[in-house]
PDB file of C-alpha atoms in Angstrom:
ATOM      1  CA  ASP A   1      10.136 -10.994 -11.232  1.00  0.00           C
ATOM      2  CA  VAL A   2       7.738  -8.580  -9.186  1.00  0.00           C
ATOM      3  CA  LEU A   3       7.102  -6.200 -12.295  1.00  0.00           C
ATOM      4  CA  ARG A   4       6.361  -8.946 -14.687  1.00  0.00           C
ATOM      5  CA  ALA A   5       3.713 -10.597 -11.985  1.00  0.00           C
ATOM      6  CA  MET A   6       2.227  -7.413 -11.604  1.00  0.00           C
ATOM      7  CA  GLU A   7       1.489  -6.801 -15.044  1.00  0.00           C
ATOM      8  CA  GLU A   8       0.306 -10.127 -15.213  1.00  0.00           C
ATOM      9  CA  ILE A   9      -2.382  -9.477 -12.661  1.00  0.00           C
ATOM     10  CA  CYS A  10      -3.055  -6.332 -14.443  1.00  0.00           C
ATOM     11  CA  VAL A  11      -3.953  -8.293 -17.065  1.00  0.00           C
ATOM     12  CA  GLU A  12      -5.991 -10.942 -15.368  1.00  0.00           C
ATOM     13  CA  SER A  13      -7.997  -8.642 -13.344  1.00  0.00           C
ATOM     14  CA  SER A  14     -10.418  -7.184 -16.503  1.00  0.00           C
ATOM     15  CA  GLY A  15     -11.579 -10.336 -15.383  1.00  0.00           C
ATOM     16  CA  TRP A  16     -12.674  -9.415 -11.754  1.00  0.00           C
ATOM     17  CA  ALA A  17     -16.024  -8.148 -10.905  1.00  0.00           C
ATOM     18  CA  THR A  18     -16.361  -4.857  -9.716  1.00  0.00           C
ATOM     19  CA  LYS A  19     -20.243  -3.171  -9.234  1.00  0.00           C
ATOM     20  CA  GLY A  20     -21.572  -1.039 -12.086  1.00  0.00           C
ATOM     21  CA  SER A  21     -17.935   0.294 -13.432  1.00  0.00           C
ATOM     22  CA  GLU A  22     -15.475  -0.237 -15.231  1.00  0.00           C
ATOM     23  CA  VAL A  23     -12.140  -0.619 -13.664  1.00  0.00           C
ATOM     24  CA  GLN A  24      -8.664  -0.911 -15.212  1.00  0.00           C
ATOM     25  CA  LEU A  25      -6.256  -2.338 -13.307  1.00  0.00           C
ATOM     26  CA  CYS A  26      -2.341  -1.174 -13.998  1.00  0.00           C
ATOM     27  CA  LEU A  27       0.846  -1.247 -12.759  1.00  0.00           C
ATOM     28  CA  ALA A  28       1.875   2.503 -11.972  1.00  0.00           C
ATOM     29  CA  ARG A  29       5.240   3.595 -13.706  1.00  0.00           C
ATOM     30  CA  ARG A  30       6.834   6.907 -13.383  1.00  0.00           C
ATOM     31  CA  GLU A  31       4.055   8.890 -15.723  1.00  0.00           C
ATOM     32  CA  HIS A  32       1.743   7.833 -12.582  1.00  0.00           C
ATOM     33  CA  VAL A  33       3.690   9.655 -10.008  1.00  0.00           C
ATOM     34  CA  LYS A  34       1.027  12.691  -9.787  1.00  0.00           C
ATOM     35  CA  ASP A  35      -1.701  10.491  -9.702  1.00  0.00           C
ATOM     36  CA  ILE A  36       0.173   8.262  -6.837  1.00  0.00           C
ATOM     37  CA  MET A  37       1.202  11.657  -4.304  1.00  0.00           C
ATOM     38  CA  ALA A  38      -2.573  12.630  -5.000  1.00  0.00           C
ATOM     39  CA  PHE A  39      -3.347   9.016  -3.150  1.00  0.00           C
ATOM     40  CA  ILE A  40      -0.985   9.793  -0.527  1.00  0.00           C
ATOM     41  CA  ARG A  41      -2.227  12.700   0.072  1.00  0.00           C
ATOM     42  CA  ALA A  42      -5.782  12.027  -0.087  1.00  0.00           C
ATOM     43  CA  LEU A  43      -5.259   8.882   2.252  1.00  0.00           C
ATOM     44  CA  ALA A  44      -3.509  11.605   5.046  1.00  0.00           C
ATOM     45  CA  ALA A  45      -6.777  13.482   4.558  1.00  0.00           C
ATOM     46  CA  PHE A  46      -8.721  11.148   5.374  1.00  0.00           C
ATOM     47  CA  GLU A  47      -6.854  10.038   8.152  1.00  0.00           C
ATOM     48  CA  GLN A  48      -6.519  13.335   9.559  1.00  0.00           C
ATOM     49  CA  MET A  49      -2.751  13.332   9.463  1.00  0.00           C
ATOM     50  CA  SER A  50      -2.397  15.647   6.056  1.00  0.00           C
ATOM     51  CA  ASP A  51       0.529  17.429   8.020  1.00  0.00           C
ATOM     52  CA  GLN A  52       2.662  14.321   8.517  1.00  0.00           C
ATOM     53  CA  VAL A  53       3.269  13.721   4.458  1.00  0.00           C
ATOM     54  CA  LYS A  54       6.978  14.879   3.705  1.00  0.00           C
ATOM     55  CA  THR A  55       7.465  12.908   0.910  1.00  0.00           C
ATOM     56  CA  SER A  56       7.385  14.423  -3.340  1.00  0.00           C
ATOM     57  CA  GLU A  57       6.750  13.455  -6.678  1.00  0.00           C
ATOM     58  CA  GLU A  58      10.868  13.495  -7.012  1.00  0.00           C
ATOM     59  CA  TYR A  59      11.232  11.565  -3.803  1.00  0.00           C
ATOM     60  CA  LEU A  60       9.034   8.823  -5.366  1.00  0.00           C
ATOM     61  CA  LEU A  61      10.438   9.307  -8.848  1.00  0.00           C
ATOM     62  CA  ASN A  62      13.457   8.421  -7.319  1.00  0.00           C
ATOM     63  CA  VAL A  63      13.329   5.720  -4.743  1.00  0.00           C
ATOM     64  CA  GLY A  64      10.174   3.776  -6.907  1.00  0.00           C
ATOM     65  CA  PHE A  65      11.072   3.815 -10.520  1.00  0.00           C
ATOM     66  CA  GLY A  66      15.148   3.139 -10.729  1.00  0.00           C
ATOM     67  CA  ASP A  67      17.116  -0.166 -10.923  1.00  0.00           C
ATOM     68  CA  ARG A  68      15.997  -1.510  -7.431  1.00  0.00           C
ATOM     69  CA  PRO A  69      12.452   0.026  -6.728  1.00  0.00           C
ATOM     70  CA  ARG A  70      11.802   0.644  -2.960  1.00  0.00           C
ATOM     71  CA  PHE A  71       8.034  -0.002  -3.821  1.00  0.00           C
ATOM     72  CA  TYR A  72       5.049  -1.497  -6.081  1.00  0.00           C
ATOM     73  CA  CYS A  73       1.935   0.204  -6.966  1.00  0.00           C
ATOM     74  CA  PHE A  74      -1.104  -0.781  -8.028  1.00  0.00           C
ATOM     75  CA  LEU A  75      -3.360   1.632  -9.848  1.00  0.00           C
ATOM     76  CA  ALA A  76      -6.912   1.454 -10.074  1.00  0.00           C
ATOM     77  CA  TYR A  77      -9.149   3.613 -13.149  1.00  0.00           C
ATOM     78  CA  SER A  78     -12.808   3.886 -13.424  1.00  0.00           C
ATOM     79  CA  GLY A  79     -12.864   4.806 -16.959  1.00  0.00           C
ATOM     80  CA  SER A  80      -9.967   7.683 -17.069  1.00  0.00           C
ATOM     81  CA  ALA A  81     -10.267   8.776 -13.630  1.00  0.00           C
ATOM     82  CA  PRO A  82      -8.030   7.807 -10.978  1.00  0.00           C
ATOM     83  CA  ALA A  83     -10.257   5.593  -8.189  1.00  0.00           C
ATOM     84  CA  GLY A  84      -7.602   4.012  -5.830  1.00  0.00           C
ATOM     85  CA  PHE A  85      -4.419   2.489  -5.096  1.00  0.00           C
ATOM     86  CA  ALA A  86      -2.186  -0.208  -3.186  1.00  0.00           C
ATOM     87  CA  LEU A  87       1.174   0.450  -2.639  1.00  0.00           C
ATOM     88  CA  LEU A  88       3.239  -2.009  -1.011  1.00  0.00           C
ATOM     89  CA  HIS A  89       7.286  -2.881  -0.419  1.00  0.00           C
ATOM     90  CA  ALA A  90       9.371  -6.232   0.408  1.00  0.00           C
ATOM     91  CA  ALA A  91       9.940  -7.345   4.153  1.00  0.00           C
ATOM     92  CA  PHE A  92      11.734 -10.085   5.663  1.00  0.00           C
ATOM     93  CA  SER A  93      10.633 -11.877   8.992  1.00  0.00           C
ATOM     94  CA  THR A  94      13.245 -13.847  10.729  1.00  0.00           C
ATOM     95  CA  TRP A  95      10.676 -16.786  11.424  1.00  0.00           C
ATOM     96  CA  ARG A  96       8.970 -16.804   8.263  1.00  0.00           C
ATOM     97  CA  GLY A  97      11.449 -15.518   5.113  1.00  0.00           C
ATOM     98  CA  GLU A  98      10.144 -12.713   2.682  1.00  0.00           C
ATOM     99  CA  TYR A  99       6.736 -11.209   2.815  1.00  0.00           C
ATOM    100  CA  LEU A 100       4.898  -8.040   1.000  1.00  0.00           C
ATOM    101  CA  PHE A 101       3.557  -4.999   3.200  1.00  0.00           C
ATOM    102  CA  LEU A 102       1.192  -3.665   2.084  1.00  0.00           C
ATOM    103  CA  GLU A 103       1.462   0.001   3.197  1.00  0.00           C
ATOM    104  CA  ASP A 104      -1.057   1.918   1.854  1.00  0.00           C
ATOM    105  CA  LEU A 105      -4.688   0.780   0.374  1.00  0.00           C
ATOM    106  CA  TYR A 106      -7.019   3.731  -0.365  1.00  0.00           C
ATOM    107  CA  VAL A 107      -9.703   4.284  -2.802  1.00  0.00           C
ATOM    108  CA  HIS A 108     -11.590   7.776  -3.177  1.00  0.00           C
ATOM    109  CA  GLU A 109     -15.178   8.028  -1.449  1.00  0.00           C
ATOM    110  CA  GLU A 110     -17.172   8.219  -4.324  1.00  0.00           C
ATOM    111  CA  HIS A 111     -15.909   4.718  -5.612  1.00  0.00           C
ATOM    112  CA  ARG A 112     -16.030   2.913  -2.416  1.00  0.00           C
ATOM    113  CA  LYS A 113     -18.099   0.082  -2.175  1.00  0.00           C
ATOM    114  CA  SER A 114     -17.972  -0.519  -5.984  1.00  0.00           C
ATOM    115  CA  GLY A 115     -15.644  -3.592  -5.128  1.00  0.00           C
ATOM    116  CA  ILE A 116     -12.168  -1.268  -6.246  1.00  0.00           C
ATOM    117  CA  GLY A 117     -10.647  -1.878  -2.796  1.00  0.00           C
ATOM    118  CA  LYS A 118     -11.412  -5.749  -2.972  1.00  0.00           C
ATOM    119  CA  MET A 119      -9.867  -5.693  -6.362  1.00  0.00           C
ATOM    120  CA  LEU A 120      -6.619  -3.624  -5.480  1.00  0.00           C
ATOM    121  CA  LEU A 121      -6.272  -5.860  -2.415  1.00  0.00           C
ATOM    122  CA  ARG A 122      -6.824  -9.041  -4.158  1.00  0.00           C
ATOM    123  CA  ALA A 123      -3.965  -7.772  -6.564  1.00  0.00           C
ATOM    124  CA  ALA A 124      -2.173  -7.202  -3.266  1.00  0.00           C
ATOM    125  CA  ILE A 125      -2.694 -10.518  -2.271  1.00  0.00           C
ATOM    126  CA  GLU A 126      -2.244 -12.533  -5.672  1.00  0.00           C
ATOM    127  CA  LEU A 127       1.088 -10.878  -5.984  1.00  0.00           C
ATOM    128  CA  SER A 128       2.238 -12.286  -2.710  1.00  0.00           C
ATOM    129  CA  ALA A 129       1.358 -15.830  -3.351  1.00  0.00           C
ATOM    130  CA  ARG A 130       3.138 -15.617  -6.605  1.00  0.00           C
ATOM    131  CA  LEU A 131       6.464 -14.597  -5.207  1.00  0.00           C
ATOM    132  CA  ARG A 132       6.123 -17.029  -2.887  1.00  0.00           C
ATOM    133  CA  CYS A 133       5.709 -14.840   0.074  1.00  0.00           C
ATOM    134  CA  ALA A 134       5.267 -16.229   3.793  1.00  0.00           C
ATOM    135  CA  ARG A 135       2.638 -13.488   4.418  1.00  0.00           C
ATOM    136  CA  LEU A 136       0.715 -10.134   2.985  1.00  0.00           C
ATOM    137  CA  ASP A 137       0.986  -7.650   6.059  1.00  0.00           C
ATOM    138  CA  TRP A 138      -0.825  -4.334   6.676  1.00  0.00           C
ATOM    139  CA  GLN A 139      -2.143  -1.729   9.384  1.00  0.00           C
ATOM    140  CA  ALA A 140      -5.273  -0.204   9.704  1.00  0.00           C
ATOM    141  CA  LEU A 141      -6.182   2.784  12.160  1.00  0.00           C
ATOM    142  CA  ASP A 142      -8.356   1.685  15.011  1.00  0.00           C
ATOM    143  CA  TRP A 143     -11.408   3.834  14.370  1.00  0.00           C
ATOM    144  CA  ASN A 144     -11.509   3.109  10.726  1.00  0.00           C
ATOM    145  CA  GLN A 145     -14.480   0.381  11.563  1.00  0.00           C
ATOM    146  CA  PRO A 146     -15.645  -0.276   7.977  1.00  0.00           C
ATOM    147  CA  ALA A 147     -11.733  -0.946   6.778  1.00  0.00           C
ATOM    148  CA  LEU A 148     -11.385  -3.307   9.938  1.00  0.00           C
ATOM    149  CA  THR A 149     -14.434  -4.972   9.019  1.00  0.00           C
ATOM    150  CA  PHE A 150     -13.362  -5.297   5.707  1.00  0.00           C
ATOM    151  CA  TYR A 151     -10.588  -7.217   6.382  1.00  0.00           C
ATOM    152  CA  GLN A 152     -11.763  -9.801   8.904  1.00  0.00           C
ATOM    153  CA  HIS A 153     -15.187 -10.456   7.777  1.00  0.00           C
ATOM    154  CA  LYS A 154     -14.805 -10.376   3.791  1.00  0.00           C
ATOM    155  CA  ILE A 155     -11.212 -11.259   3.392  1.00  0.00           C
ATOM    156  CA  GLY A 156     -10.143 -13.303   6.666  1.00  0.00           C
ATOM    157  CA  ALA A 157      -7.595 -11.245   7.630  1.00  0.00           C
ATOM    158  CA  GLU A 158      -6.102 -12.022  11.589  1.00  0.00           C
ATOM    159  CA  GLN A 159      -5.575  -8.707  13.914  1.00  0.00           C
ATOM    160  CA  MET A 160      -2.420  -8.729  15.627  1.00  0.00           C
ATOM    161  CA  ARG A 161      -3.397  -7.850  18.770  1.00  0.00           C
ATOM    162  CA  GLU A 162      -0.513  -8.923  20.634  1.00  0.00           C
ATOM    163  CA  TRP A 163       2.015  -7.188  18.731  1.00  0.00           C
ATOM    164  CA  ILE A 164       2.289  -3.573  19.714  1.00  0.00           C
ATOM    165  CA  TYR A 165       3.823  -1.262  16.493  1.00  0.00           C
ATOM    166  CA  HIS A 166       6.783   1.270  17.766  1.00  0.00           C
ATOM    167  CA  ARG A 167       8.006   4.070  15.567  1.00  0.00           C
ATOM    168  CA  LEU A 168      11.091   6.427  15.779  1.00  0.00           C
ATOM    169  CA  SER A 169      10.852   9.675  13.834  1.00  0.00           C
ATOM    170  CA  ALA A 170      14.312  10.953  12.470  1.00  0.00           C
ATOM    171  CA  GLU A 171      13.998  13.485  14.828  1.00  0.00           C
ATOM    172  CA  SER A 172      13.971  10.826  18.019  1.00  0.00           C
ATOM    173  CA  MET A 173      16.889   8.872  16.406  1.00  0.00           C
ATOM    174  CA  ALA A 174      19.146  12.095  15.952  1.00  0.00           C
ATOM    175  CA  ALA A 175      18.006  12.457  20.031  1.00  0.00           C
ATOM    176  CA  PHE A 176      18.685   9.082  21.020  1.00  0.00           C
ATOM    177  CA  LEU A 177      21.762   8.538  19.237  1.00  0.00           C
ATOM    178  CA  GLU A 178      22.969  12.051  20.726  1.00  0.00           C
ATOM    179  CA  ALA A 179      22.249  11.363  24.175  1.00  0.00           C
ATOM    180  CA  GLU A 180      24.164   7.578  23.669  1.00  0.00           C
ATOM    181  CA  GLN A 181      27.173  10.083  22.444  1.00  0.00           C
ATOM    182  CA  ILE A 182      27.541  12.059  25.413  1.00  0.00           C
ATOM    183  CA  ARG A 183      27.142   9.198  27.954  1.00  0.00           C
ATOM    184  CA  ASP A 184      29.660   7.284  25.645  1.00  0.00           C
TER     185      ASP A 184
END
């Protein structure tokens, strides 16, 4: 069970080292949705994409905390202050089977280089291993050199240069489908 594994990881994380601050890792629950939304907005601002955030607290409550959660989230607190988060969801590979996708990993600037990012990533890796996932995937912006260096040199992640990520927005999907109906 995913949530039970996440709870166990949160308990075990109390022994994981961070630099100079007491950090508590917890499994996000309904009452944390304001913090999750704040992290999403902070990450979007950091990535210079604030205008792209269309989700809301209500939406997160509906899709993340029902009978079939669409995402799972670890939160890190330094004292009582929110310090960082890692948001994951299940994915599937026809070649390898089930895996987790780390959608967002973010640590507030004042808590960076304290070990919190590594703690959150370790929790995601630990969860993937406990669930017997084939892999853990994530992406980073090409200009975020500190993150890229961290992932490759401190974690040992492989950069997948041969795969090119594609996306269709809701508007692009609608335009494509409309054009296809005209042709039919």
